[in-house]
Coordinates of C-alpha atoms in Angstrom, one line a residue:
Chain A
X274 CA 107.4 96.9 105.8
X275 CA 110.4 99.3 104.4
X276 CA 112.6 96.8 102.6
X277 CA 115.7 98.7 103.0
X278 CA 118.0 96.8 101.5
X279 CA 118.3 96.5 97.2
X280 CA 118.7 92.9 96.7
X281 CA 119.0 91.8 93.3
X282 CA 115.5 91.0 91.8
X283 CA 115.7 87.1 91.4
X284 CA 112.3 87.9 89.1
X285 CA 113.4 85.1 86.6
X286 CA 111.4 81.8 87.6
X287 CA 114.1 78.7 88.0
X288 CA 113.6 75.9 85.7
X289 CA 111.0 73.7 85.9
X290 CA 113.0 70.0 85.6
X291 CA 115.4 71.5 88.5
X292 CA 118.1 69.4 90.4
X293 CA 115.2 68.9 92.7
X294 CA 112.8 67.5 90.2
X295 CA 114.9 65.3 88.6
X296 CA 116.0 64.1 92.0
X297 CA 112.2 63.2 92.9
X298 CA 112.0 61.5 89.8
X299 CA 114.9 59.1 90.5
X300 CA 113.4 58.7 94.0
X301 CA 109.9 57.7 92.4
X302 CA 112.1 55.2 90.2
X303 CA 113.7 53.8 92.7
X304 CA 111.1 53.5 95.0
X305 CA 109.5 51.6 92.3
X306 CA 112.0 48.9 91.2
X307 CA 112.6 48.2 95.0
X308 CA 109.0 47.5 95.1
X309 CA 108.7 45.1 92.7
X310 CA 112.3 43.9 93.4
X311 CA 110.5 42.9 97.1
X312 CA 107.6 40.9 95.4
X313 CA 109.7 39.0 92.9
X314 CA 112.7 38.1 95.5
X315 CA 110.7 38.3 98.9
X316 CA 107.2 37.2 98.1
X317 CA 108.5 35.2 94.6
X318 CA 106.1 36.8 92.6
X319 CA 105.6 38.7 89.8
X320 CA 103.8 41.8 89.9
X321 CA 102.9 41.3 86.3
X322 CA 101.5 37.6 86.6
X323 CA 98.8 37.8 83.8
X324 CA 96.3 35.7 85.8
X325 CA 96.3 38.4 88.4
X326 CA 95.0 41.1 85.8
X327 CA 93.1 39.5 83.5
X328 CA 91.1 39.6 87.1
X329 CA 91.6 42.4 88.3
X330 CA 92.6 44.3 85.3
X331 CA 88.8 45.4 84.7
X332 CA 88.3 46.8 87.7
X333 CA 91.4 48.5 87.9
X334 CA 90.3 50.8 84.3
X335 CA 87.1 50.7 85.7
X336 CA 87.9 52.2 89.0
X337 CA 90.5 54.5 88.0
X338 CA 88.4 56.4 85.0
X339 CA 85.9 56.7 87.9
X340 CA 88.4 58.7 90.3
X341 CA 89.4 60.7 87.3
X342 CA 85.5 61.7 87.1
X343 CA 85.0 62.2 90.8
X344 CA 88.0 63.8 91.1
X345 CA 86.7 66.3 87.6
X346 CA 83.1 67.2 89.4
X347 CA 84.5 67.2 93.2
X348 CA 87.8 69.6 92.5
X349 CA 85.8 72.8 90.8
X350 CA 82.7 72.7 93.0
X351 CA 85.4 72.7 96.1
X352 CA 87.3 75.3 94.9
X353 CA 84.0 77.7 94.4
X354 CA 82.6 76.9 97.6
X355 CA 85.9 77.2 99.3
X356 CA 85.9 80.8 97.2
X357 CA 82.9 82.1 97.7
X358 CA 82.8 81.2 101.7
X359 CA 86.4 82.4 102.1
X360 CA 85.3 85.5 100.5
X361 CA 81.8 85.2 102.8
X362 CA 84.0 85.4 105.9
X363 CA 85.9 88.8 105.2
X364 CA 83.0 90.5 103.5
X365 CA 82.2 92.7 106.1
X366 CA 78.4 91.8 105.9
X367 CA 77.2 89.9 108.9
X368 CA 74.8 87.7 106.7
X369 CA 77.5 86.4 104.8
X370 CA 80.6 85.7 107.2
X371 CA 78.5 83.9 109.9
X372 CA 76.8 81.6 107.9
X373 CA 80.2 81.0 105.9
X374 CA 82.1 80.6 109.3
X375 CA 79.0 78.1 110.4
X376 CA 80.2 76.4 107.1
X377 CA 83.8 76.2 107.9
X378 CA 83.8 75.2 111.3
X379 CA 81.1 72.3 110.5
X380 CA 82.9 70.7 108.0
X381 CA 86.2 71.2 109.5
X382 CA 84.7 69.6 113.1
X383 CA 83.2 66.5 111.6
X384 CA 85.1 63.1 110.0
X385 CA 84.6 63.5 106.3
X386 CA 83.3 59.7 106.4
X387 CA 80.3 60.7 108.5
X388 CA 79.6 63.3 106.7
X389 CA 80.0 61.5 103.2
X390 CA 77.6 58.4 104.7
X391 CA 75.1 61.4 106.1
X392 CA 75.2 62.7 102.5
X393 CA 74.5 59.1 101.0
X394 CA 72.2 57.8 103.3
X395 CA 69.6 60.5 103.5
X396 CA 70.8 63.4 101.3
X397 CA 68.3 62.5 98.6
X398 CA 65.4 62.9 101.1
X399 CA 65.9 66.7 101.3
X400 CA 65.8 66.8 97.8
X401 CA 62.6 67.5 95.9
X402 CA 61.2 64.7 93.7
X403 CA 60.7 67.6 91.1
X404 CA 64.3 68.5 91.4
X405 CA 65.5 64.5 91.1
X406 CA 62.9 64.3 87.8
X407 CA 64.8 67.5 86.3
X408 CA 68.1 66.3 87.1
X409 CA 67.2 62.7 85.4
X410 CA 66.2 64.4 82.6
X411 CA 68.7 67.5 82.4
X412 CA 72.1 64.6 83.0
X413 CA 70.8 61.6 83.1
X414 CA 71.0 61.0 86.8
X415 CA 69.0 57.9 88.2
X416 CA 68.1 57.8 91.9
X417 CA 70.8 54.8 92.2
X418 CA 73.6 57.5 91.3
X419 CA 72.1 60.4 93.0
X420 CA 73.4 59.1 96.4
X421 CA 76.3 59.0 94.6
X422 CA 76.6 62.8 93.6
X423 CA 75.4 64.0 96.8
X424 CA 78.7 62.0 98.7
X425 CA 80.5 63.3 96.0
X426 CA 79.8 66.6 96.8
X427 CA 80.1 66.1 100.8
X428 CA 83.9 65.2 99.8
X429 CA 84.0 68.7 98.0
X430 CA 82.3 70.6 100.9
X431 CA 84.6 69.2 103.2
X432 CA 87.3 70.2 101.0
X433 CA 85.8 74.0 100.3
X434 CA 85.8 74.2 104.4
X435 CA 89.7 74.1 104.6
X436 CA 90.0 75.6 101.3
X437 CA 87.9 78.8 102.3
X438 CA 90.1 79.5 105.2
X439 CA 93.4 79.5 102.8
X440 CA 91.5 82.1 100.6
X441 CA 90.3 83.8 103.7
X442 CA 94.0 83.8 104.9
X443 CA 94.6 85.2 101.6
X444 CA 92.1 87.9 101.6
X445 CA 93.4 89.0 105.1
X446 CA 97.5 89.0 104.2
X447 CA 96.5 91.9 101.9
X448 CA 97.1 95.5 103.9
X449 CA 94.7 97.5 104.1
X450 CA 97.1 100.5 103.4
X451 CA 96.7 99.3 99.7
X452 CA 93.5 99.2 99.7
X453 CA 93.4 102.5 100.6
X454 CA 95.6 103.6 98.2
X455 CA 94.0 102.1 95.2
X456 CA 90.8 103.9 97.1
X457 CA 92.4 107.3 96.8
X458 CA 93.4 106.8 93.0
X459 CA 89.8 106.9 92.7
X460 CA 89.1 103.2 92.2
X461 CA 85.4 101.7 93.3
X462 CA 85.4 98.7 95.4
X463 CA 84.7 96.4 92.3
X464 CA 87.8 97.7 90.7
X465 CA 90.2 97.3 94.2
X466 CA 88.7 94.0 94.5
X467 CA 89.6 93.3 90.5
X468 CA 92.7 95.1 90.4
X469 CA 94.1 94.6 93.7
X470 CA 92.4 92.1 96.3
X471 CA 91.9 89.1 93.7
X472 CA 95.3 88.7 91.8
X473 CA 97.6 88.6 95.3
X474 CA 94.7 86.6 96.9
X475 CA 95.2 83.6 94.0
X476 CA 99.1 84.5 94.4
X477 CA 99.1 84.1 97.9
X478 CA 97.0 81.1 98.0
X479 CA 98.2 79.2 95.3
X480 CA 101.0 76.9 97.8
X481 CA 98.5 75.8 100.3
X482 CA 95.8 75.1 97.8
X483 CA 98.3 72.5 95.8
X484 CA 98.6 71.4 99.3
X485 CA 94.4 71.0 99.4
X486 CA 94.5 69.4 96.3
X487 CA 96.4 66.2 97.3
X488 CA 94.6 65.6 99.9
X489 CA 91.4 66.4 98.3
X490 CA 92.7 63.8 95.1
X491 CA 93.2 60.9 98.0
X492 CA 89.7 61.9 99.8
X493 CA 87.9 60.5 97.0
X494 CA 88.7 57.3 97.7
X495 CA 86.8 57.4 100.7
X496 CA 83.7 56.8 98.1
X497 CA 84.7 53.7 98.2
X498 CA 83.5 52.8 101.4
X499 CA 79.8 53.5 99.4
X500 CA 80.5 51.0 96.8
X501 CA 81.0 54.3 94.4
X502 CA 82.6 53.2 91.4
X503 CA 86.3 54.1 92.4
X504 CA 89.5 53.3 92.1
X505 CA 90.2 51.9 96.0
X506 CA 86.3 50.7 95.9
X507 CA 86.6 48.2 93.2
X508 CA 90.3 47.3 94.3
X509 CA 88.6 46.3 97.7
X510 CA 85.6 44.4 96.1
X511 CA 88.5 42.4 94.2
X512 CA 90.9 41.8 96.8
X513 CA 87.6 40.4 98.8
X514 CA 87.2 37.9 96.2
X515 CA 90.6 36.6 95.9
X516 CA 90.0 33.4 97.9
X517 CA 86.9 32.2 96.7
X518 CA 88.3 32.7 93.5
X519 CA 90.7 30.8 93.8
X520 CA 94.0 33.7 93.2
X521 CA 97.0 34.0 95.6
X522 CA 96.7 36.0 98.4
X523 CA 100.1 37.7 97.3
X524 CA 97.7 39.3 94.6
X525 CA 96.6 41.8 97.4
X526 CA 100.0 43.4 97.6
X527 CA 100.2 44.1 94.0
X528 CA 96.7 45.2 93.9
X529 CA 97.4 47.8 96.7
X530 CA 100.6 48.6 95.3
X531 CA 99.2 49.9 92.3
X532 CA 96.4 51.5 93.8
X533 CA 99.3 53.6 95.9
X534 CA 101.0 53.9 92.9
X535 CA 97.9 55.5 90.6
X536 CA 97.1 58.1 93.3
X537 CA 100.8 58.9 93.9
X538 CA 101.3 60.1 90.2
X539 CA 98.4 61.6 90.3
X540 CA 99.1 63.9 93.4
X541 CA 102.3 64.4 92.1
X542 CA 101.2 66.0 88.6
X543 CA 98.6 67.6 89.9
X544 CA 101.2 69.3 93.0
X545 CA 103.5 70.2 90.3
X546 CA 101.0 71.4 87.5
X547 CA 100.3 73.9 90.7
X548 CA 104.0 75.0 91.3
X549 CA 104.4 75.3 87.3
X550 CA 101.8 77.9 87.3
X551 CA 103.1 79.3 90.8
X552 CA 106.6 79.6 89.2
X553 CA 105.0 81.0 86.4
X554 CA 103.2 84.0 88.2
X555 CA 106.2 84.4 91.1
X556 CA 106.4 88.1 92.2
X557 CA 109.2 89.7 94.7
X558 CA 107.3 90.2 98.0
X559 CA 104.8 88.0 97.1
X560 CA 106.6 84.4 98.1
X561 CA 105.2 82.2 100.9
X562 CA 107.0 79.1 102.2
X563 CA 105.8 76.4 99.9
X564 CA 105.3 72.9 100.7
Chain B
X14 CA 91.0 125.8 95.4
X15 CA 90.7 123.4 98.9
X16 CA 88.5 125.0 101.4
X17 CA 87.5 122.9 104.9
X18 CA 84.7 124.7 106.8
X19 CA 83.7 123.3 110.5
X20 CA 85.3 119.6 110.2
X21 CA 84.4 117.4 112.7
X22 CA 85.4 114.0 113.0
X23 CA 84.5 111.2 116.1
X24 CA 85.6 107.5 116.0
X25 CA 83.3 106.2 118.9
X26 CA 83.5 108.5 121.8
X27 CA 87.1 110.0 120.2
X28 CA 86.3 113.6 119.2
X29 CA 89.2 113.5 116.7
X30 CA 88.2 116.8 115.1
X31 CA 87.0 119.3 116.8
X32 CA 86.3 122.5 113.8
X33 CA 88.9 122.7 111.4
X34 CA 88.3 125.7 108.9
X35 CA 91.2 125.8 106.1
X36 CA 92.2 128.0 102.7
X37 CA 94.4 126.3 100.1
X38 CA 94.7 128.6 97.7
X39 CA 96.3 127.4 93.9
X40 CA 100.0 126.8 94.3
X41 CA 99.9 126.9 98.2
X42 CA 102.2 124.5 100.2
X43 CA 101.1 123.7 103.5
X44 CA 102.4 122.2 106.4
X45 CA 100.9 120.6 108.8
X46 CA 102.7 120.3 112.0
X47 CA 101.7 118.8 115.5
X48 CA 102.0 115.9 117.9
X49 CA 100.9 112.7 117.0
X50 CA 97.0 112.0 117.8
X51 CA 96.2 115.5 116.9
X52 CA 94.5 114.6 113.6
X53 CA 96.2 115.7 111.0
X54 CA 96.3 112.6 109.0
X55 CA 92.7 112.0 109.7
X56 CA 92.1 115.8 108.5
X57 CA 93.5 114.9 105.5
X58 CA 91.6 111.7 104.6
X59 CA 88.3 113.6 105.2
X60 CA 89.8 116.2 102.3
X61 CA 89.4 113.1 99.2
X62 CA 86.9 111.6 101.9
X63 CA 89.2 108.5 102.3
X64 CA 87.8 109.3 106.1
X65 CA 84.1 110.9 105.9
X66 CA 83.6 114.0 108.2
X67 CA 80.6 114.2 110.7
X68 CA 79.6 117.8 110.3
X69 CA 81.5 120.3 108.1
X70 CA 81.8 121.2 104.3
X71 CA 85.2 120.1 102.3
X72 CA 85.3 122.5 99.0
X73 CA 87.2 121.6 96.1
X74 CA 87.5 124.3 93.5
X75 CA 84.2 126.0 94.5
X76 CA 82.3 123.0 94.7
X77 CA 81.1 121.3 97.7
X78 CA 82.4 117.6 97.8
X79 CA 80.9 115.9 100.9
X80 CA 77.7 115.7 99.5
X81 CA 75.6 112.9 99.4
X82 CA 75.5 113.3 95.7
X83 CA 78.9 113.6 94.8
X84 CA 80.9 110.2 94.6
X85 CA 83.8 110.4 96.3
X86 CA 85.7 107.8 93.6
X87 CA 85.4 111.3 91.8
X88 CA 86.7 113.7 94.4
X89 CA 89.9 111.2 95.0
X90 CA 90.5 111.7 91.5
X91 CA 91.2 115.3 92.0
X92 CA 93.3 114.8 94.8
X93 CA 96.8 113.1 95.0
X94 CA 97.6 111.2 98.3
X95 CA 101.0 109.6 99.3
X96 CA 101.0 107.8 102.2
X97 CA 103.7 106.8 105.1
X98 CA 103.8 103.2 104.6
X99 CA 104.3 103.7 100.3
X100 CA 101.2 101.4 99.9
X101 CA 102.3 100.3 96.5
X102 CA 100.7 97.6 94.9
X103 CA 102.8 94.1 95.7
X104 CA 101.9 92.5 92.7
X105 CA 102.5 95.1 89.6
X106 CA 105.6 96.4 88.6
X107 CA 106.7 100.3 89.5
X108 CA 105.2 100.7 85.8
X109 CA 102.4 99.1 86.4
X110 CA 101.5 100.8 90.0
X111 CA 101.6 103.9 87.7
X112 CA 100.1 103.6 85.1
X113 CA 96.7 101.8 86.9
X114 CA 95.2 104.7 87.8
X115 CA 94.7 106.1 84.7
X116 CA 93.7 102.6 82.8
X117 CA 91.4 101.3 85.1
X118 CA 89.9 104.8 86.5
X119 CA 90.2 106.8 83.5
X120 CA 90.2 104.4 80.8
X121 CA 93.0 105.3 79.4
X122 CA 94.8 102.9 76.4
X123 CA 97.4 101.0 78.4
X124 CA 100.3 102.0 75.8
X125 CA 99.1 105.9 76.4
X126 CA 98.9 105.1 80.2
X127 CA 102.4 103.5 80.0
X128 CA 104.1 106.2 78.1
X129 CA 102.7 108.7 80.8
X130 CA 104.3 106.4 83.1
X131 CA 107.8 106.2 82.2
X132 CA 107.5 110.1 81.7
X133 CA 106.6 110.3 85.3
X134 CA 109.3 107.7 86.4
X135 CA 111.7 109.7 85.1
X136 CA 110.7 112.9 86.6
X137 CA 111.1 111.2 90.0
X138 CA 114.6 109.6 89.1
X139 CA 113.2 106.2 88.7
X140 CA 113.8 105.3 85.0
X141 CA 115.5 102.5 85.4
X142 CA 113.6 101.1 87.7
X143 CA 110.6 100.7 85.9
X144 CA 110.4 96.9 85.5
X145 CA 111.3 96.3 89.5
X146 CA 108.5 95.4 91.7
X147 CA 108.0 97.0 95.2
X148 CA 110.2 94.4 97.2
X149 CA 113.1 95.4 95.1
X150 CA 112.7 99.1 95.8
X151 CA 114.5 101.2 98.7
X152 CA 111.8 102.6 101.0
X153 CA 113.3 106.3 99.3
X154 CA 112.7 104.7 95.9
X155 CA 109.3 103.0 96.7
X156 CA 108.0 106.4 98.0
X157 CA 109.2 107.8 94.9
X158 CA 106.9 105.9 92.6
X159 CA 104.2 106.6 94.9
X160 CA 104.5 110.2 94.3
X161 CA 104.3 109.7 90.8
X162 CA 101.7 107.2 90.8
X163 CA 99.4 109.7 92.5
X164 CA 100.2 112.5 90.0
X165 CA 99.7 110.4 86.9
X166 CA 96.0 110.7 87.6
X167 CA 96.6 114.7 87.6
X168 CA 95.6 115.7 90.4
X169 CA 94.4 119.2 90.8
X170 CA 96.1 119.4 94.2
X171 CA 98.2 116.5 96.5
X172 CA 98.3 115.4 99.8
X173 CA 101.2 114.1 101.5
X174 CA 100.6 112.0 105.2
X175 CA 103.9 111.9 107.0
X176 CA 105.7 111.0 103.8
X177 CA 109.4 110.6 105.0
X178 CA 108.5 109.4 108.2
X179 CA 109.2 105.3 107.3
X180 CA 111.9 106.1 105.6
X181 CA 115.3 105.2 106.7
X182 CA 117.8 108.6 107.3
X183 CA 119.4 108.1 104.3
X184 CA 116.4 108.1 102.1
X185 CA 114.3 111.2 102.9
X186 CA 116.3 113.8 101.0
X187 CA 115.3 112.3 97.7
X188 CA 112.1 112.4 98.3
X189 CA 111.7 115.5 100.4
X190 CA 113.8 116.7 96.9
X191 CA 111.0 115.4 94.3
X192 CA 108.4 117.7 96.5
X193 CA 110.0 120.8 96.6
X194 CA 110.3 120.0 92.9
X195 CA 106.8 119.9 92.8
X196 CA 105.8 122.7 94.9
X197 CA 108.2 124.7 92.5
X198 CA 106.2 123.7 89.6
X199 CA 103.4 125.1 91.3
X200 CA 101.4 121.9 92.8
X201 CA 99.1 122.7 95.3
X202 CA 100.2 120.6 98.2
X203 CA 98.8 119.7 101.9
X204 CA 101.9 118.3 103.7
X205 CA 101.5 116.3 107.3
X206 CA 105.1 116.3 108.3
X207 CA 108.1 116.6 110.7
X208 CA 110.6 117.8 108.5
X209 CA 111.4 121.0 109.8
X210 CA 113.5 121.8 107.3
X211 CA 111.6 121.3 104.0
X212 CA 108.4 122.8 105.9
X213 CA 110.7 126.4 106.6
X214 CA 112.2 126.0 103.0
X215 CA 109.3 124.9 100.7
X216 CA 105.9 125.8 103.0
X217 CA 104.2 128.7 102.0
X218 CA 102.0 128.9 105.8
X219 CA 102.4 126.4 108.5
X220 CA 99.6 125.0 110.4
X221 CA 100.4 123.7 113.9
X222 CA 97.6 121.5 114.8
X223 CA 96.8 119.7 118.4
X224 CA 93.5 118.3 120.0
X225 CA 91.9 118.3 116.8
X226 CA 91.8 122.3 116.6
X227 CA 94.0 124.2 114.7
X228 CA 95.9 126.3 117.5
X229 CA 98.1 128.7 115.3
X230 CA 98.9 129.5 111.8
X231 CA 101.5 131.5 110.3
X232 CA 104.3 131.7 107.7
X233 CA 107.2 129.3 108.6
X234 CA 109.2 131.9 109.8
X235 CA 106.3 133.1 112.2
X236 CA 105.8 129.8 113.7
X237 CA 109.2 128.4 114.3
X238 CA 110.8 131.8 115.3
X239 CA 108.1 134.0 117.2
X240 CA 104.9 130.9 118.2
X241 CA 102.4 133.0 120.2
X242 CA 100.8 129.8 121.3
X243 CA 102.1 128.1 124.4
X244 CA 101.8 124.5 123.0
X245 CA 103.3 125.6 119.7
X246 CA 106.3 126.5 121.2
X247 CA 106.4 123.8 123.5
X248 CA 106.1 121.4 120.3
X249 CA 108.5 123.4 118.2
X250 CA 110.7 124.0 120.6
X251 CA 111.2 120.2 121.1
X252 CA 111.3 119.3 117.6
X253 CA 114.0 122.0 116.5
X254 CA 116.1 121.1 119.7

């Protein structure tokens, strides 16, 4: 605990476009030109070929706005349940950690694919026809998207499940000397849990949950499988039609390389939109390995 | 100004403490000596009931604290603790680990709170070191701004738990200095240590504690020089050696 030794502070947060960025960036480059460089001189085509996307183009927008809207309902509702059951399982109260851990271990023990089809399949039957009616008048759900929704949030439970064990983790890597100390200054549990518990929690959780977050991003596409409107969905339903339709079977590697392409940015933003904000809020003695 | 009466303390089948009866009067220093096991820290917690005793009465100033009607958020507030692991707050600044106390307990103006701060930062030789955060501190240094951030809430009294006993050789004088400092200026303190030396110098009575009784009491001279008690000698004789 006693950190003897008075090393100089390094409490200044390194740049953001580091050696290392820029470096990724160059990779990313690369790795692209030697993409298309393998399509034009391997497969002689052109990744670009006009008749490929006036195609496939449609579905592409298509499919891609619709990630970016599961991705927008399925990231927040994962990151509350993964919270509040995180929270749930170092509460001290019986009624909240077993039900949270019976959450957690669920989740965590079943494909996310089962799950998702479960959720699908027969998750509108538990709901009450005078919920659906409110919820079709409240957002303008109809019972062909509600199916939808209820995946949707299978892919965010799922997500939650590993996500409330990092908080937990979080929640435990606090001593309880501290929280004894703020005690004795007087401070009610509300306050300690303000003042003390919550801001190293977020600190401390912050690397793994960037961590979550891509894999959560590339979980969406498992919507596809339903026919949700989605980004590798509607890439599938294309690539499916290419020889009745009389493309090139070549099209498939451009379509796929895209597809890799759209959720690789994406990850990648979103990973370093995490370690912007982690840089931003980096404390001595408050560092864990990140990814 | 801190009166126990009767404490008695179990965890589980552990009967930790077994009827301690205590005077602090204003301005006391006392020491609390004995082997490890023998309760002392846990007497202290039940003092700001950090630790809640089983039967017994804890007075502060007259009033009786471990009531079910008192909050003991209040009674911690009259009572400073410093703690053998430091215990500061990772995440805030020496400054900050200050001045929270008084902002979020008190609701004090953060600029007022801040000035108080840096006052209190100085006192303890910690000026400049008001921007570093814990993991830049010395263990000396880190124990340092936990003394002060337990007096900016102004305690009426303080109590210390093994304070120097983390510490690495060469940092216990400073902050064995910054008490006797304070017991000069008159602080009522409670001190749970081994240092023999600032307990002969700066304690006013020494309690020797073991088995969760308090088996001899006395004036430091009384206790390290002429221990009527078997064990105390035994104990004292060991740790003077």
């Amino acid at each position: 605990m006693a950190v003897a030794t008075e090393h100089v502070g390094r409490t200044r947060a390194p740049p953001i476009f580091s050696l290392s960025n820029a470096a990724r960036i160059v990779e990313m480059v690369i790795g692209g030109l030697l993409l298309i460089s393998i399509m034009s001189v391997v497969l002689k085509f052109d990744i670009r070929d006009p008749r490929l996307w006036a195609g496939y183009g449609p579905n592409f927008v298509r499919g891609f706005w619709g990630t970016l809207g599961y991705i927008a309902l399925i990231l927040p509702i994962s990151v509350g349940v993964g919270f509040a059951a995180g929270w749930a399982r170092v509460s001290g109260h019986r009624m909240l950690a077993w039900p949270a851990g019976a959450f957690v271990d669920f989740f965590r023990g079943v494909p996310p694919i089962v799950v998702i089809l479960f959720a699908f399949l027969f998750g509108v039957d538990f709901i009450p026809l005078r919920v659906q009616l409110f919820l079709q008048d409240v957002f303008g759900t109809s019972s062909n998207s509600l199916p939808f929704t209820l995946a949707a949030f299978a892919v965010a439970f799922h997500s939650g499940a590993y996500q409330a064990e990092i908080f937990r983790a979080g929640f435990q890597s606090i001593s309880r000397g501290q929280i004894e100390a703020a005690e004795a200054l007087g401070m009610r549990h509300f306050q300690t849990m303000r003042s003390i518990i919550l801001p190293q929690t977020v600190r401390l959780s912050l690397p793994p949950l960037g961590n979550e977050f891509a894999v959560l991003i590339k979980d969406t596409s498992l919507l596809g499988a339903l026919g949700a409107t989605e980004l590798v969905g509607l890439s599938q339903e294309f690539t499916a039609q290419i020889p009745i339709s009389g493309g090139q079977i070549v099209w498939a590697f451009a379509i796929w390389s895209s597809v890799a392409l759209t959720y690789f940015v994406m990850t990648f933003l979103v990973t370093r939109l995490l370690r912007l904000i982690e840089r931003r809020f980096r404390t001595p003695g408050l560092d864990v390995m990140s990814l | 100004m801190i009166r126990t009466e009767d404490i008695h303390k179990h965890f589980g089948a552990l009967h930790v403490l077994r009827g301690i009866t205590l005077e602090v009067t204003r301005g006391d220093v006392l020491v609390i000596i004995g082997p490890s096991g023998s309760g002392k820290s846990t007497f202290l917690r039940c003092i700001n009931l950090l630790v809640r005793p089983d039967e017994g009465r804890v007075f502060i100033d007259g009033v009786q604290v471990n009531r079910a009607d008192i909050r003991p958020e209040w009674v911690r507030q009259q009572v400073g603790m410093v703690f053998q692991s430091f215990n500061l707050f990772t995440h805030l600044t020496a400054l900050e680990n200050v001045a929270l106390g008084p902002i979020r307990v008190k609701k004090a103006p953060r600029d007022e709170a801040e000035t108080k701060a840096r006052q209190l930062l100085a006192r303890v030789g910690l000026a400049a070191k008001e921007q570093s955060y814990p993991a830049e501190l010395s263990g000396g240094q880190q124990q340092r701004v936990a003394i002060a951030r337990a007096l900016a809430m102004d305690p009426k009294a303080m109590l210390f738990d093994e304070p120097t006993s983390a510490l690495d050789p060469e940092y216990i004088r400073e902050v064995l200095d910054v008490m006797a400092n304070l017991a000069h200026e008159g602080m009522t303190m409670i001190v749970v240590t081994h240092e023999m030396g600032f307990a002969s110098s700066v304690a006013s009575r020494i309690v020797f504690m073991d088995g969760g009784i308090i088996l001899e009491e006395g004036r430091p001279l009384d206790i390290f020089e002429h221990p009527k008690n078997e064990r105390t000698r035994a104990f004292v004789s060991k740790i003077l050696r």
